Amino acid sequence: MTDHTDTAYDDQSVVRTIDHLIQTAVSKGASDIHLEPKTTGLRVRLRLDGILQDYQIIDARIMQQVLSRIKVLAHINIAEKRTPQDGKFIVHLPALDRSVDLRISTFPTLFGEKIVIRILDRAAHMIELERLGFLPHILAQFRQLIERPHGFILVTGPTGSGKTTTLYSVLSTLNNAHENILTLEDPVEYHLDGVTQGQINPEAGFTFEGGMRALLRQDPDILMVGEIRDKQTAQIAIEAALTGHLVLSTLHTNDAPSAYMRLIDMGIEPFLINASLTGVVAQRLVRKICTHCRQQVEPSHEQTLLMKRAGMNEGQAIYAGAGCASCDNSGEKGRLGVFEFLKTTPALKELIGIQPKYDAICTQAIADGMQTLLQDAIAKVADGSISVNQLVQIL
């Protein structure tokens, strides 16, 4: 852990501390900054490539000033410390020549308010579709679906699996002067030039359901809905797809076949699913081996067991990072998507029509050529993109 403790305690030092912290976090590619009050000072951690790492301890004597300054910037009531609050602000970073959006969340704790700063850096998160991690043949099939003029495509996975990044990459790919692209999000995470983005506001009566109906009156070609949360939103999305629009959205399921079951459980009629849902992408994010220090290694006993459990071939070459300055000696740098792509086929439609069980959908999907999350991960282990240890997240 590196200690960057301040020794000056005037207002300017507080400003410099915050500015330096934000600039460092953005330059390192952190997604979040955690500020946790302790008796010894303000513990600062950065979430890098999905993992929290200690960064510094800010002196206890300016701890409260730092927290208050962040609340002021985010237009949060500094006098209220007993209840959680939310805010946001934009900061310009001259050294990096860009601005980033920061979302602030406070939470009362035993030693004071903990603050988490979510960094929404468009420059870091606008990734081309080709760079997300799709294997070439999967990307080709996925492109065929998104280039259709109508249909319903779902991206599924747990929170933090990169679903929004995938959707934004799709929208960027499709974005041109001839398409009217609209989104309904909660919240809007990154601004896309040329795309009309709406943010729901339930307090003002602007809900997903009402917003979806309003979007359909805006002469759309392509619609992106942040999340299918209930039967009403699902029905409107399906209605849009059936009336000649391309609709993109997300769903919280563990894999692609589960998306069909979730829609059925929501009460959507199977014939509507068959008529609208063209494909599902399930995904996870895994850490990439650092390309600067990657080398072939011999598997440990535990890794050998893991490879056997995953069904990998004996003698399969595996790789890992030795650790270098580029990856802070971790051996891993950056993240990569692991994907499962399920295209709705005639055989699958016939199965959905009789409201099947999950296992039956999986069996049919694999028979139709679906590559599972595990198979995709194994392919990325084999080509040296990820280490064997990353298979744990998929298994």
XYZ file of C-alpha atoms in Angstrom:
395
model
C 0.000 0.000 0.000
C 1.306 3.424 -0.960
C 0.944 6.216 1.586
C 0.331 9.635 0.068
C -0.725 11.268 3.350
C -1.011 15.050 3.223
C 0.883 17.157 5.715
C -0.681 20.541 4.955
C -4.161 21.173 6.220
C -5.443 24.341 4.502
C -8.309 24.434 1.985
C -5.925 24.360 -0.947
C -4.359 21.130 0.243
C -7.814 19.553 0.462
C -8.560 20.650 -3.102
C -5.205 19.346 -4.305
C -5.730 16.039 -2.506
C -9.094 15.486 -4.177
C -7.905 16.617 -7.617
C -4.844 14.357 -7.447
C -6.921 11.399 -6.274
C -9.484 11.735 -9.071
C -6.847 12.262 -11.750
C -4.850 9.246 -10.540
C -7.974 7.039 -10.435
C -8.997 8.042 -13.965
C -5.483 7.613 -15.371
C -5.276 4.118 -13.819
C -8.658 3.182 -15.305
C -10.440 2.773 -11.957
C -14.214 2.390 -12.020
C -14.778 3.474 -8.397
C -13.077 5.334 -5.554
C -13.931 4.218 -2.014
C -13.392 6.691 0.849
C -13.825 4.930 4.187
C -13.513 6.833 7.512
C -11.407 5.041 10.121
C -10.013 6.124 13.490
C -6.574 6.379 11.875
C -7.704 8.424 8.863
C -9.550 8.164 5.572
C -8.834 4.858 3.859
C -8.834 5.212 0.066
C -9.289 2.224 -2.237
C -9.593 2.064 -6.019
C -11.519 -0.582 -7.944
C -9.217 -1.611 -10.774
C -10.314 -4.287 -13.258
C -13.090 -5.257 -10.861
C -10.880 -5.659 -7.769
C -10.604 -3.205 -4.860
C -7.020 -2.194 -4.098
C -5.673 -0.033 -1.281
C -4.251 3.249 -2.542
C -3.643 5.667 0.324
C -4.512 6.872 3.827
C -5.561 10.531 4.083
C -4.654 12.137 7.409
C -7.448 12.065 10.000
C -7.053 15.824 10.541
C -8.371 16.648 7.055
C -10.636 13.622 6.643
C -13.850 15.547 7.318
C -12.788 18.447 5.083
C -12.177 16.061 2.180
C -15.570 14.368 2.605
C -17.371 17.714 2.932
C -15.626 19.112 -0.143
C -16.793 16.164 -2.244
C -20.348 16.599 -0.957
C -20.291 20.303 -1.870
C -19.088 19.516 -5.394
C -21.869 16.931 -5.767
C -24.532 19.341 -4.437
C -25.223 17.092 -1.456
C -26.434 18.524 1.866
C -23.264 18.654 3.996
C -25.266 19.172 7.202
C -27.091 15.851 6.775
C -24.885 12.975 7.901
C -27.437 10.524 9.264
C -28.982 9.260 6.033
C -27.552 8.066 2.683
C -27.452 10.658 -0.093
C -26.612 10.753 -3.791
C -25.186 13.399 -6.069
C -23.014 13.944 -9.109
C -20.652 16.386 -10.761
C -18.396 16.703 -13.798
C -14.675 17.300 -13.441
C -12.298 18.469 -16.162
C -8.825 16.942 -16.064
C -6.419 19.176 -18.019
C -3.531 16.724 -17.681
C -5.639 14.033 -19.392
C -7.408 16.510 -21.698
C -10.886 15.225 -20.938
C -13.849 15.538 -18.616
C -15.443 12.709 -16.657
C -18.786 12.319 -14.905
C -18.633 11.375 -11.238
C -21.571 9.881 -9.324
C -21.382 10.192 -5.549
C -23.022 7.977 -2.935
C -22.764 8.606 0.829
C -23.457 6.068 3.570
C -23.418 6.757 7.339
C -21.010 4.500 9.270
C -19.696 4.169 12.816
C -16.778 6.540 12.129
C -18.472 8.944 9.725
C -19.797 8.973 6.190
C -18.350 6.568 3.666
C -18.321 7.974 0.140
C -18.119 5.954 -3.050
C -17.330 7.819 -6.262
C -18.367 6.033 -9.456
C -16.225 7.173 -12.386
C -18.116 7.359 -15.665
C -15.319 7.902 -18.156
C -16.714 7.786 -21.677
C -13.238 7.707 -23.235
C -12.379 4.543 -21.304
C -15.673 2.727 -21.771
C -16.599 3.403 -25.389
C -15.122 0.212 -26.780
C -15.521 -0.924 -30.371
C -17.586 -4.063 -30.825
C -14.549 -5.886 -32.218
C -12.573 -5.232 -29.015
C -15.095 -6.511 -26.475
C -13.828 -10.092 -26.663
C -16.189 -11.825 -29.105
C -14.586 -14.725 -30.947
C -14.674 -13.962 -34.721
C -17.414 -16.442 -35.671
C -19.621 -15.336 -32.748
C -19.125 -11.670 -33.642
C -20.141 -12.378 -37.232
C -23.409 -13.998 -36.092
C -24.104 -11.197 -33.613
C -23.515 -8.562 -36.293
C -26.068 -10.245 -38.536
C -28.695 -9.815 -35.808
C -27.979 -6.194 -34.920
C -27.927 -5.176 -38.581
C -31.506 -6.398 -39.107
C -34.070 -3.577 -39.270
C -36.196 -5.133 -36.532
C -36.053 -7.666 -33.734
C -35.549 -7.953 -29.971
C -32.045 -8.639 -28.615
C -31.242 -9.166 -24.935
C -27.871 -8.894 -23.187
C -27.850 -10.780 -19.892
C -25.537 -11.264 -16.946
C -25.091 -10.239 -13.316
C -24.421 -6.673 -12.181
C -20.981 -5.510 -13.283
C -20.655 -7.942 -16.176
C -20.350 -5.209 -18.820
C -23.873 -5.347 -20.272
C -24.172 -1.568 -20.668
C -20.780 -1.348 -22.383
C -21.877 -4.001 -24.875
C -25.133 -2.159 -25.616
C -23.327 1.155 -26.069
C -20.860 -0.526 -28.423
C -23.782 -1.834 -30.476
C -25.400 1.611 -30.603
C -22.098 3.194 -31.658
C -21.796 0.609 -34.427
C -25.332 1.313 -35.688
C -25.217 5.081 -35.204
C -25.549 7.033 -38.460
C -27.464 10.002 -39.859
C -30.196 7.788 -41.331
C -31.255 6.082 -38.096
C -33.315 7.590 -35.272
C -31.835 5.931 -32.167
C -33.467 6.507 -28.783
C -32.653 5.143 -25.336
C -34.415 4.934 -21.989
C -31.928 4.485 -19.144
C -31.666 4.552 -15.359
C -29.347 6.396 -15.238
C -27.737 7.561 -18.492
C -24.149 6.448 -17.967
C -22.402 7.860 -21.032
C -23.444 10.451 -23.578
C -23.536 9.205 -27.175
C -23.376 11.838 -29.910
C -26.207 11.416 -32.394
C -28.314 9.309 -30.014
C -31.357 10.678 -28.152
C -30.988 9.490 -24.561
C -33.714 9.658 -21.932
C -33.356 9.111 -18.196
C -36.301 7.893 -16.159
C -37.509 9.944 -13.218
C -40.133 8.015 -11.217
C -40.659 10.945 -8.808
C -41.798 13.060 -11.752
C -43.897 10.227 -13.189
C -41.377 9.374 -15.919
C -41.287 5.576 -15.576
C -39.944 2.837 -17.823
C -43.458 1.892 -18.905
C -44.546 5.461 -19.655
C -41.204 6.282 -21.233
C -41.388 3.272 -23.542
C -44.814 4.298 -24.812
C -43.540 7.831 -25.387
C -40.501 6.526 -27.301
C -42.751 4.707 -29.751
C -44.335 8.068 -30.662
C -40.909 9.525 -31.498
C -40.634 7.755 -34.887
C -37.764 5.497 -33.750
C -35.709 3.066 -35.806
C -33.658 1.627 -32.945
C -34.594 1.548 -29.258
C -32.425 0.718 -26.271
C -34.104 0.109 -22.917
C -31.752 -0.023 -19.921
C -33.386 -3.069 -18.378
C -36.456 -5.290 -18.740
C -37.763 -5.103 -15.183
C -41.328 -6.352 -15.391
C -44.044 -7.750 -17.631
C -45.246 -4.304 -18.740
C -41.805 -3.180 -19.952
C -41.235 -6.542 -21.655
C -44.584 -6.363 -23.460
C -43.940 -2.856 -24.777
C -40.439 -3.834 -25.929
C -41.886 -6.850 -27.736
C -44.642 -4.707 -29.252
C -41.958 -2.327 -30.576
C -39.982 -5.208 -32.090
C -43.111 -6.615 -33.731
C -43.971 -3.270 -35.323
C -40.687 -2.941 -37.188
C -38.148 -1.623 -34.687
C -34.834 -2.989 -33.458
C -35.026 -3.189 -29.658
C -32.031 -3.756 -27.370
C -32.194 -4.330 -23.637
C -30.706 -6.160 -20.655
C -31.941 -8.798 -18.248
C -30.450 -10.256 -15.074
C -29.948 -13.965 -15.781
C -26.948 -16.257 -15.390
C -26.874 -17.494 -18.974
C -28.570 -17.084 -22.351
C -31.150 -19.924 -22.134
C -32.406 -18.516 -18.814
C -33.584 -15.359 -20.613
C -36.351 -17.324 -22.322
C -37.419 -18.835 -19.008
C -37.395 -15.393 -17.329
C -39.722 -13.933 -19.968
C -42.062 -16.905 -19.618
C -42.004 -16.505 -15.811
C -42.893 -12.823 -16.265
C -46.073 -13.924 -17.988
C -45.094 -13.233 -21.599
C -46.919 -15.547 -23.987
C -44.580 -18.009 -25.746
C -45.887 -17.026 -29.186
C -44.876 -13.395 -28.521
C -41.376 -14.490 -27.455
C -41.041 -16.556 -30.625
C -42.250 -13.705 -32.815
C -39.944 -11.055 -31.367
C -36.839 -12.365 -29.534
C -34.135 -12.854 -32.159
C -31.168 -13.561 -29.900
C -29.588 -13.405 -26.459
C -26.020 -12.614 -25.410
C -24.918 -13.679 -21.909
C -21.629 -12.338 -20.641
C -19.080 -12.054 -17.844
C -15.985 -9.920 -17.383
C -12.651 -11.599 -16.639
C -9.176 -10.157 -16.121
C -6.741 -10.300 -19.025
C -3.168 -11.514 -18.758
C -0.764 -8.583 -19.045
C 0.586 -8.625 -22.593
C 3.930 -7.186 -21.445
C 4.845 -10.070 -19.135
C 2.775 -13.009 -20.424
C 4.574 -16.345 -20.477
C 3.749 -20.036 -20.729
C 3.627 -21.739 -17.336
C 3.230 -25.198 -15.865
C -0.158 -25.644 -14.133
C -0.214 -26.090 -10.367
C -2.027 -29.021 -8.790
C -5.063 -26.826 -8.105
C -5.048 -25.485 -11.674
C -4.787 -29.011 -13.068
C -7.891 -29.996 -11.100
C -9.673 -26.854 -12.306
C -8.769 -27.605 -15.919
C -10.017 -31.171 -15.528
C -13.281 -29.946 -14.014
C -13.701 -27.533 -16.939
C -13.193 -30.368 -19.402
C -9.963 -28.981 -20.864
C -7.544 -31.197 -22.758
C -4.634 -32.656 -20.840
C -1.399 -31.033 -21.905
C -3.145 -27.811 -22.926
C -0.620 -24.942 -22.892
C -1.553 -22.259 -20.385
C -0.234 -18.777 -19.756
C 0.109 -16.266 -16.924
C 1.673 -12.893 -16.298
C 4.993 -12.841 -14.478
C 4.320 -9.348 -13.125
C 5.859 -6.123 -14.391
C 5.663 -2.346 -14.047
C 2.883 -2.166 -16.631
C 0.498 -4.283 -14.515
C 1.744 -3.180 -11.073
C 3.276 -6.663 -10.710
C -0.156 -8.303 -10.700
C 0.327 -10.239 -13.946
C -3.075 -9.052 -15.181
C -4.194 -5.828 -16.795
C -7.542 -4.877 -18.286
C -10.666 -6.946 -18.682
C -12.226 -9.002 -21.433
C -15.720 -10.248 -22.098
C -16.609 -13.938 -22.068
C -19.741 -14.500 -24.123
C -22.536 -16.966 -24.790
C -24.574 -16.196 -27.905
C -27.933 -17.849 -28.458
C -29.789 -17.233 -31.697
C -33.493 -18.060 -31.834
C -33.810 -20.937 -34.302
C -36.932 -22.653 -35.733
C -36.249 -25.682 -33.494
C -35.980 -23.460 -30.420
C -39.204 -21.646 -31.340
C -41.018 -24.968 -31.537
C -39.698 -25.855 -28.084
C -40.615 -22.467 -26.550
C -44.158 -22.935 -27.842
C -44.727 -25.812 -25.398
C -43.281 -23.868 -22.401
C -40.281 -26.156 -21.786
C -38.052 -26.543 -18.767
C -34.641 -24.863 -18.601
C -32.670 -28.059 -19.335
C -34.596 -28.629 -22.547
C -33.802 -25.116 -23.789
C -30.093 -25.589 -22.970
C -29.954 -28.918 -24.775
C -31.628 -27.473 -27.866
C -29.448 -24.349 -27.842
C -26.252 -26.406 -27.728
C -27.597 -28.680 -30.467
C -28.199 -25.558 -32.555
C -24.554 -24.530 -32.131
C -24.526 -22.294 -29.057
C -21.076 -21.961 -27.506
C -21.422 -21.787 -23.730
C -19.744 -19.273 -21.427
C -17.394 -22.021 -20.249
C -16.444 -23.021 -23.793
C -15.740 -19.396 -24.680
C -13.593 -18.998 -21.561
C -11.639 -22.182 -22.370
C -10.929 -20.807 -25.863
C -9.561 -17.618 -24.290
C -7.368 -19.643 -21.911
C -6.031 -21.598 -24.882
C -5.112 -18.475 -26.875
C -3.371 -16.904 -23.880
C -5.863 -14.094 -23.276
C -6.791 -15.155 -19.740
C -5.326 -17.378 -17.041
C -6.751 -20.665 -15.783
C -7.631 -18.932 -12.490
C -10.224 -16.786 -14.301
C -12.214 -19.939 -15.088
C -13.376 -19.946 -11.471
C -15.723 -17.048 -12.228
C -17.308 -18.988 -15.111
C -17.524 -22.363 -13.343
